[in-house]
Coordinates of C-alpha atoms in Angstrom, one line a residue:
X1 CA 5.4 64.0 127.5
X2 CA 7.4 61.1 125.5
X3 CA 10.2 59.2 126.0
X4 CA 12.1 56.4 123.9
X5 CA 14.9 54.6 125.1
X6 CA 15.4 58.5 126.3
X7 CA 15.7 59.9 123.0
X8 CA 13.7 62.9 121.1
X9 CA 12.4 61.7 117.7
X10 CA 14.6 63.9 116.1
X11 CA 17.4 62.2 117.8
X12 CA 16.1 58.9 117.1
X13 CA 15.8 60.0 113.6
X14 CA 19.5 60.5 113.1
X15 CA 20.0 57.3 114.5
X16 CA 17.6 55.4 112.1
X17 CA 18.4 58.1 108.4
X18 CA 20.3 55.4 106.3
X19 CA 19.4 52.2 107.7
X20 CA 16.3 51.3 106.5
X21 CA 16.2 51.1 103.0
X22 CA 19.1 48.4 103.6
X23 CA 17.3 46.8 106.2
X24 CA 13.7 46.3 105.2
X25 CA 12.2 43.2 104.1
X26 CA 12.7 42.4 100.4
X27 CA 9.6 43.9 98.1
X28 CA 7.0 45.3 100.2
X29 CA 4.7 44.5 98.1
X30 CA 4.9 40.4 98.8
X31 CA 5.6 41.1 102.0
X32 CA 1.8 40.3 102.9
X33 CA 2.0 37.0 101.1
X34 CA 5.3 35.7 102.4
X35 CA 5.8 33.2 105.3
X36 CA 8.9 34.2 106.4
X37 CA 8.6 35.3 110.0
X38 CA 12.7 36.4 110.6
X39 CA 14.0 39.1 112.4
X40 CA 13.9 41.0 108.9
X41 CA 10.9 40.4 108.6
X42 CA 9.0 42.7 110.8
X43 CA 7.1 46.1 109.1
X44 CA 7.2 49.6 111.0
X45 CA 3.5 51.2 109.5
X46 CA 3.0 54.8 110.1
X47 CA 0.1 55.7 111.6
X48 CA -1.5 59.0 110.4
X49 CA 1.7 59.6 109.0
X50 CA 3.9 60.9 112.3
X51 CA 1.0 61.5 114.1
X52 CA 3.2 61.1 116.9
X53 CA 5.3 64.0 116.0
X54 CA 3.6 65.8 113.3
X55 CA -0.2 67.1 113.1
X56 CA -1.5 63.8 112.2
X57 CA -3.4 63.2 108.4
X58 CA -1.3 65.8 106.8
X59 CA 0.9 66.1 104.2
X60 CA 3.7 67.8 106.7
X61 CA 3.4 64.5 108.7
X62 CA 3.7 62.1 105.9
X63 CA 7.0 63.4 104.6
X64 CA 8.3 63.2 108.0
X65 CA 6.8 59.4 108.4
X66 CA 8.7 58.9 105.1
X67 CA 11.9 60.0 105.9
X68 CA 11.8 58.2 109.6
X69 CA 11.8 55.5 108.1
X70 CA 7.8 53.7 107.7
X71 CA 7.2 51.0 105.9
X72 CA 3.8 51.7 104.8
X73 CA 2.1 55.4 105.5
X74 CA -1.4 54.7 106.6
X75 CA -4.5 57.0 105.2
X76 CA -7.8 57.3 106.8
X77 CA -10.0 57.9 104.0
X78 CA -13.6 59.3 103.9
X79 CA -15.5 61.6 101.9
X80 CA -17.0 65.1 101.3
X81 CA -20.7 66.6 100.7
X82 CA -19.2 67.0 96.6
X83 CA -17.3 63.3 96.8
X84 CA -14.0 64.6 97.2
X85 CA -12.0 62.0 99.1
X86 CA -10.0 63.7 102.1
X87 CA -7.7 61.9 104.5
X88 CA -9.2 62.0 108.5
X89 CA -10.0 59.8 110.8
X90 CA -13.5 60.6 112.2
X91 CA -16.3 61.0 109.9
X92 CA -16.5 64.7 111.9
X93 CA -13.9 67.2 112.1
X94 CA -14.0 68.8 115.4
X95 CA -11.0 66.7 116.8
X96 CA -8.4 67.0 114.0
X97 CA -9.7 70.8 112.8
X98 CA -10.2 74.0 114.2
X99 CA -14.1 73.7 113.2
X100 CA -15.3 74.4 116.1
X101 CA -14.0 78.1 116.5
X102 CA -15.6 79.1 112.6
X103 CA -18.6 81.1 113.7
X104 CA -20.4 80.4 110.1
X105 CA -20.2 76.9 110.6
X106 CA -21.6 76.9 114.0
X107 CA -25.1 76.4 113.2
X108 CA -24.3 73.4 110.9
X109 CA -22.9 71.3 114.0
X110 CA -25.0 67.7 114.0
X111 CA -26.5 66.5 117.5
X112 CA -27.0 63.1 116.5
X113 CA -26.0 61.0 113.3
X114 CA -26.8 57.4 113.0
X115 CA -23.5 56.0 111.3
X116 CA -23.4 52.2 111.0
X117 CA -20.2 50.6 112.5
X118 CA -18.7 47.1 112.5
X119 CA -16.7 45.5 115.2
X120 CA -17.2 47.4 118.5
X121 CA -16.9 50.5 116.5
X122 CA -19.3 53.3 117.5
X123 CA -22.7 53.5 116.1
X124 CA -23.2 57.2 116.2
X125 CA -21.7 60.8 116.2
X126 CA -22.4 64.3 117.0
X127 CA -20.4 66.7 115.4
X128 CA -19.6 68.8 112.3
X129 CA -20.0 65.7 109.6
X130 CA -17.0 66.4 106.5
X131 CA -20.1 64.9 104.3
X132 CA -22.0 68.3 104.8
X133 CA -19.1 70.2 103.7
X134 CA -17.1 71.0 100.4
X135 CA -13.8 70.6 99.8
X136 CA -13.5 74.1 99.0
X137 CA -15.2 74.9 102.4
X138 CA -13.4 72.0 104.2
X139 CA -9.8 74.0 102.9
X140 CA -10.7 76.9 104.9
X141 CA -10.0 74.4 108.1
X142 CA -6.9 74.0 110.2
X143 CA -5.8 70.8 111.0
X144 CA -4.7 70.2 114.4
X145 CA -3.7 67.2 116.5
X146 CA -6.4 65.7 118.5
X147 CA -3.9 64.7 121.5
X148 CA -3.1 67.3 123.9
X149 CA 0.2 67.9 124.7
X150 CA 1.7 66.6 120.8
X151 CA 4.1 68.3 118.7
X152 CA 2.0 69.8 115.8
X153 CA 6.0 69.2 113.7
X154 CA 8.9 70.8 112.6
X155 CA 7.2 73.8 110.8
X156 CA 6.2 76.7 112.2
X157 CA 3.4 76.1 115.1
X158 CA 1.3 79.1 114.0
X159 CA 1.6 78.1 110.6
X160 CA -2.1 77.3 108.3
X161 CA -2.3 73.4 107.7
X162 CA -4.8 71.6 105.3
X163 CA -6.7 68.7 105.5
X164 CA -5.3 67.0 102.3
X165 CA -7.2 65.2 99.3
X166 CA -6.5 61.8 99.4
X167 CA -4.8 62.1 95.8
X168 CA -2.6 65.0 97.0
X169 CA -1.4 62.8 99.8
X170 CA -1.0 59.5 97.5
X171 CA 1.2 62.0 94.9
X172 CA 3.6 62.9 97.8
X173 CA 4.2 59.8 98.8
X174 CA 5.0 58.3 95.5
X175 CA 7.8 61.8 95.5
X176 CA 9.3 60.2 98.4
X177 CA 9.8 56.8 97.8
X178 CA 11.2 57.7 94.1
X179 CA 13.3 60.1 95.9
X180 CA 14.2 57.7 98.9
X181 CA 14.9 54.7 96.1
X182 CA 14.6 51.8 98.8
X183 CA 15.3 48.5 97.2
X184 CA 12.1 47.3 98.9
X185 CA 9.9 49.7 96.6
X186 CA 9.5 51.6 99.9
X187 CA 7.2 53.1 101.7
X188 CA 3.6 52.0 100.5
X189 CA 0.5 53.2 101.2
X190 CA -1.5 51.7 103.9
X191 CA -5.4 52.6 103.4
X192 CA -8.4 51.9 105.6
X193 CA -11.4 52.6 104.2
X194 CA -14.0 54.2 106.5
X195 CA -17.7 53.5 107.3
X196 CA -17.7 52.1 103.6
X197 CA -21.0 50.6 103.7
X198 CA -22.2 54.1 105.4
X199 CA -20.8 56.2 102.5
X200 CA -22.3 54.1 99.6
X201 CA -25.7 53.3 101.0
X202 CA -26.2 56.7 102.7
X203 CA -24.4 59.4 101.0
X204 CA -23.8 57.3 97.6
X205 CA -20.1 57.5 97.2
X206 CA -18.4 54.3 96.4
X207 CA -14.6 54.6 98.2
X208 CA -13.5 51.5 97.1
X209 CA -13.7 52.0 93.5
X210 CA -12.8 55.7 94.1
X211 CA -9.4 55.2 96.1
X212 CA -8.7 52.5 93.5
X213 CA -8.9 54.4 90.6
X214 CA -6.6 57.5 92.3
X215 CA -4.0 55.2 93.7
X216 CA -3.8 53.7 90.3
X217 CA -2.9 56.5 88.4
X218 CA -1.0 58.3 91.0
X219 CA 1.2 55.5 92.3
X220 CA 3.6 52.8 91.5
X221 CA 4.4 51.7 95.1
X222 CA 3.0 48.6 97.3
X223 CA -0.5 49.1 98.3
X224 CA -1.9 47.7 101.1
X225 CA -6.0 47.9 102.1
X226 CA -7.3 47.9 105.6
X227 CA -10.9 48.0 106.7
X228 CA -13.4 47.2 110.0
X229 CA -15.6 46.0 107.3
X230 CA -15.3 42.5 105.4
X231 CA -17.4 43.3 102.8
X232 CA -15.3 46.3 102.1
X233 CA -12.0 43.9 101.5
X234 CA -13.9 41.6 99.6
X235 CA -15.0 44.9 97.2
X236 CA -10.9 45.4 97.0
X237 CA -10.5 42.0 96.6
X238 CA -12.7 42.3 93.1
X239 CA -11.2 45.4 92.3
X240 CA -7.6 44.7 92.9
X241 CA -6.9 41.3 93.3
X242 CA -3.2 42.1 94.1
X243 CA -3.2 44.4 96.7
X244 CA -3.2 42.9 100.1
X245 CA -5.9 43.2 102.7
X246 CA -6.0 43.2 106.4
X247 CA -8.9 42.8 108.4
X248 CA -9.2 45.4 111.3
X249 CA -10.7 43.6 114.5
X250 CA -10.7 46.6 116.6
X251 CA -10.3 46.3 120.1
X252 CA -11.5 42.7 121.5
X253 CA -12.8 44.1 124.8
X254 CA -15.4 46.2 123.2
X255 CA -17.9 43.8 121.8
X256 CA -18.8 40.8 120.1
X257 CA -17.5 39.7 116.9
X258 CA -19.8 38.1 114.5
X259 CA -21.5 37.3 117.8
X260 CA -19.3 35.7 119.8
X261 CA -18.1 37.8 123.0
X262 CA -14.7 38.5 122.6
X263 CA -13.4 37.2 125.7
X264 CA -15.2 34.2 124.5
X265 CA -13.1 34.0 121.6
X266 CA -9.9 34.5 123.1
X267 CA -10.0 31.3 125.6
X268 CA -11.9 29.3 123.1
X269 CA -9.0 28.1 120.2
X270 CA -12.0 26.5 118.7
X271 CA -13.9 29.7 118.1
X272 CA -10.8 32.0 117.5
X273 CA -9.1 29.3 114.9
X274 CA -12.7 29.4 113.1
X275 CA -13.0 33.0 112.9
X276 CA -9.6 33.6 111.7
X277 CA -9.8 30.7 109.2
X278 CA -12.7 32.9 107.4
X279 CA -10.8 36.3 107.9
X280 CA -8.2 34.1 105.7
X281 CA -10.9 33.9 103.0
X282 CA -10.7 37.8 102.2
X283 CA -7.9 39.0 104.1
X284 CA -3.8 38.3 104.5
X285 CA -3.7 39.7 107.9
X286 CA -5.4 41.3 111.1
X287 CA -5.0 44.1 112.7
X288 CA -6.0 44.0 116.4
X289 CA -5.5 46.2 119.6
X290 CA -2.0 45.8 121.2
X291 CA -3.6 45.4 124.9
X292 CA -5.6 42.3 123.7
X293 CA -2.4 40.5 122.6
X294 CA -0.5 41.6 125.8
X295 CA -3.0 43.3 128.5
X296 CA -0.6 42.8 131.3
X297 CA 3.5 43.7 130.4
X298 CA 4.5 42.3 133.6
X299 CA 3.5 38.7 133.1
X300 CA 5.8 36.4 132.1
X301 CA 5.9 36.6 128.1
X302 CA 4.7 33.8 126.6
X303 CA 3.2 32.1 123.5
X304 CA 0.4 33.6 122.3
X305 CA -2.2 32.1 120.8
X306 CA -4.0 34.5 118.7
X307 CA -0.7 34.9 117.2
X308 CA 0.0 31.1 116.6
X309 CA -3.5 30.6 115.5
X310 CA -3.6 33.6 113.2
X311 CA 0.0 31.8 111.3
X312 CA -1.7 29.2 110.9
X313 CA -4.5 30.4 109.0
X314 CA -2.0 32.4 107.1
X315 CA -2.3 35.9 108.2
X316 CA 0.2 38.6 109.0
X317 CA -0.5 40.4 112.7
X318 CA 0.0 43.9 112.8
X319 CA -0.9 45.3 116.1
X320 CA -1.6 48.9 116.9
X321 CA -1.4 51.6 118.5
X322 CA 1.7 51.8 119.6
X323 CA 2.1 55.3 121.2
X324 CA 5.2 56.8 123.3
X325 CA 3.6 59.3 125.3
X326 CA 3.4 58.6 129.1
X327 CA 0.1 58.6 129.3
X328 CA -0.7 56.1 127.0
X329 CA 2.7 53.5 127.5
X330 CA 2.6 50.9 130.3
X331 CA 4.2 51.9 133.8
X332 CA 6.1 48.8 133.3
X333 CA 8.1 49.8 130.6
X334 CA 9.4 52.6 133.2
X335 CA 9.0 55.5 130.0
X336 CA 11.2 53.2 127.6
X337 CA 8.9 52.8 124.5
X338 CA 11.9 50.6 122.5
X339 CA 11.3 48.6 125.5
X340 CA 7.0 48.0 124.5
X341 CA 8.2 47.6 120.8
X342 CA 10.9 44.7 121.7
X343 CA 8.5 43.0 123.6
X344 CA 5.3 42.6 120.9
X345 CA 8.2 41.5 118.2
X346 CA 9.6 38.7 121.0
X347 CA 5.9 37.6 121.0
X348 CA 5.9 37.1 117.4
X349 CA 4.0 40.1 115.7
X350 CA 4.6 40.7 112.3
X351 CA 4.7 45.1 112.4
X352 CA 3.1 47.6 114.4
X353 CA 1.0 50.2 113.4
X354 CA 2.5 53.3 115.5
X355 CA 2.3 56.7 116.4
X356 CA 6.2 57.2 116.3
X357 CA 7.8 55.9 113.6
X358 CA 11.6 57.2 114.6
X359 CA 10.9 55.0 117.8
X360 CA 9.4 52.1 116.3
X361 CA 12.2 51.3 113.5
X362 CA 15.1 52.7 116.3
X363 CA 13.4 49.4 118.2
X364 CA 13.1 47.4 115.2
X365 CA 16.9 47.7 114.8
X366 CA 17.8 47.5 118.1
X367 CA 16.1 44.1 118.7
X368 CA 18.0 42.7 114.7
X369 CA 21.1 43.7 116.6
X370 CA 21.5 46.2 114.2
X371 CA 22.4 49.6 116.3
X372 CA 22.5 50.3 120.0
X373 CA 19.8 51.3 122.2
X374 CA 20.7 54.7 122.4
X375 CA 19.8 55.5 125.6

């Protein structure tokens, strides 16, 4: 159950059609590398594609995160047992497929895999791994959505979805936004690269220079990278110099950060202004958890340092996940997820990385003074 300013998304999407290509910062693609902290200034990126609306990681949801209105669409990207690059967000596929249910696949299910992980992500899985499968085998899946309760989109519910290739994804994308002809260059592709030191040292597939090479011949959009892992920016960094990167810092209550406790960090500007002054050195933004910027709505909204500290050194702040189901939004925004969004850009973040994109660009031009709440 959702609500947003007490609007559907497909109600909030006919309040948002036709906006945002007149609306959106200037050139996406120096967005990244620009100062300029205005009102206009702050990016919607689409998490999953409409993950929020749409079966999330498919090419169903990406269209629809295109025509709400993101910014950037945002790929998980990993590979399979023949080094096919897929888009899905765990390295197994029991949440987001129907795996699970396939009797011949049952006896291929993995107790225990030792998967190396940076920055309080987790070390392990059990599962059905995508790197023991084929693509070919892998399209006999359906995707699903991993949260309960979620619209699977606007297509039929019973109909077949596939887990796209990365490169089908990247070639719709670049459809829309010749089709949409924003005079941003609008939307861009927003990739994180998954458990990359896992999949070159372990299973021998190199995603940087193999995302690289499809986005290059596939797209002519803004491009942005996004990774846990620093030495996985630094690889895009080599590669292509002129795409932004952002450096995802996970969620500061899980663990230590180049081993400093986190909560350590966060009341020590010493600490925090030195780790985001090397972040600087490969990255043009961060991306951390939402709660650890604003754990407690009710407070009394003030300055925040990780923000101030991280403009200082330079770097863009693009919390996520920004999510409009009850369950997951803040009794103190009383259902009203315009209300969360409003809030994080009064406090000075640069985007958000959300579930709902209708909602989050229906907030964004709310809080410009742009259109009414719509409630």
């Amino acid at each position: 159950m959702l609500r947003s300013g007490g609007l559907s998304a497909k109600a909030l999407s006919r309040c948002v059609r036709g906006i945002c290509s007149n609306l959106s910062p200037p050139q996406l693609s120096q967005w990244w590398f620009s100062r300029d902290r205005s009102r206009v200034s702050r990016l919607v990126i689409s998490h999953r594609g409409a993950c929020g609306t749409s079966t999330e990681h498919t090419l169903a949801g990406y269209e629809e995160a295109c025509e709400y209105g993101g910014d950037f669409i945002e790929f998980d990207i990993i590979s399979t047992r023949d080094h096919q690059l897929i888009v899905m967000h765990d390295v197994v596929m029991q949440k987001s497929t129907n795996i699970a249910l396939i009797d011949k696949f049952r006896s291929r299910y993995v107790h225990h895999r030792p998967v190396p992980g940076w920055d309080g992500d987790p070390q392990g899985f059990s599962g059905w791994f995508a790197c023991d499968f084929t693509y070919p085998e892998i399209q006999t899946l359906n995707a699903q959505q991993p949260i309960p309760g979620r619209s699977s989109g606007r297509h039929d519910p019973n109909r077949f979805l596939q887990v796209p290739l990365f490169v089908d994804a990247v070639r719709l994308v670049e459809r829309q936004r010749q089709r949409l002809n924003r005079s941003d260059g609008g939307p861009g592709l927003f990739i994180e690269t998954k458990r990359s030191f896992w999949h070159r040292e372990h299973l021998g597939c190199p995603l940087e220079e193999k995302l690289v090479q499809i986005v290059r011949e596939n797209f002519g959009g803004p491009v942005c990278i996004i990774s846990f892992e620093e030495q996985s920016l630094r690889r895009i960094a080599s590669l292509a110099p002129e795409w932004p990167r952002v450096k995802c810092v996970s969620d500061f209550a899980s663990g230590a950060q180049h081993g400093v406790p986190i909560d350590e960090l966060l009341v020590n500007d010493s600490l925090l202004d030195k780790k985001l002054k090397h972040i600087s050195t490969f990255a043009h933004g961060i991306a951390p958890w939402k709660d650890d910027l604003l754990e407690d709505p009710t407070s009394i909204l003030r300055p925040n340092r990780l923000v101030q500290l991280a403009h200082e050194a330079n770097l863009r702040v693009t919390p996520y996940t920004f999510r409009s189901d009850l369950e997951f939004l803040h009794p103190a925004y009383k259902g009203n997820a315009a209300a969360e969004y409003v809030r994080f850009f009064e406090l000075g973040v640069d985007g958000v990385i959300t579930d709902f994109t209708s909602h989050a660009v229906h907030a964004r031009e709310y809080w410009r003074g742009k259109v009414p709440l719509c409630v």
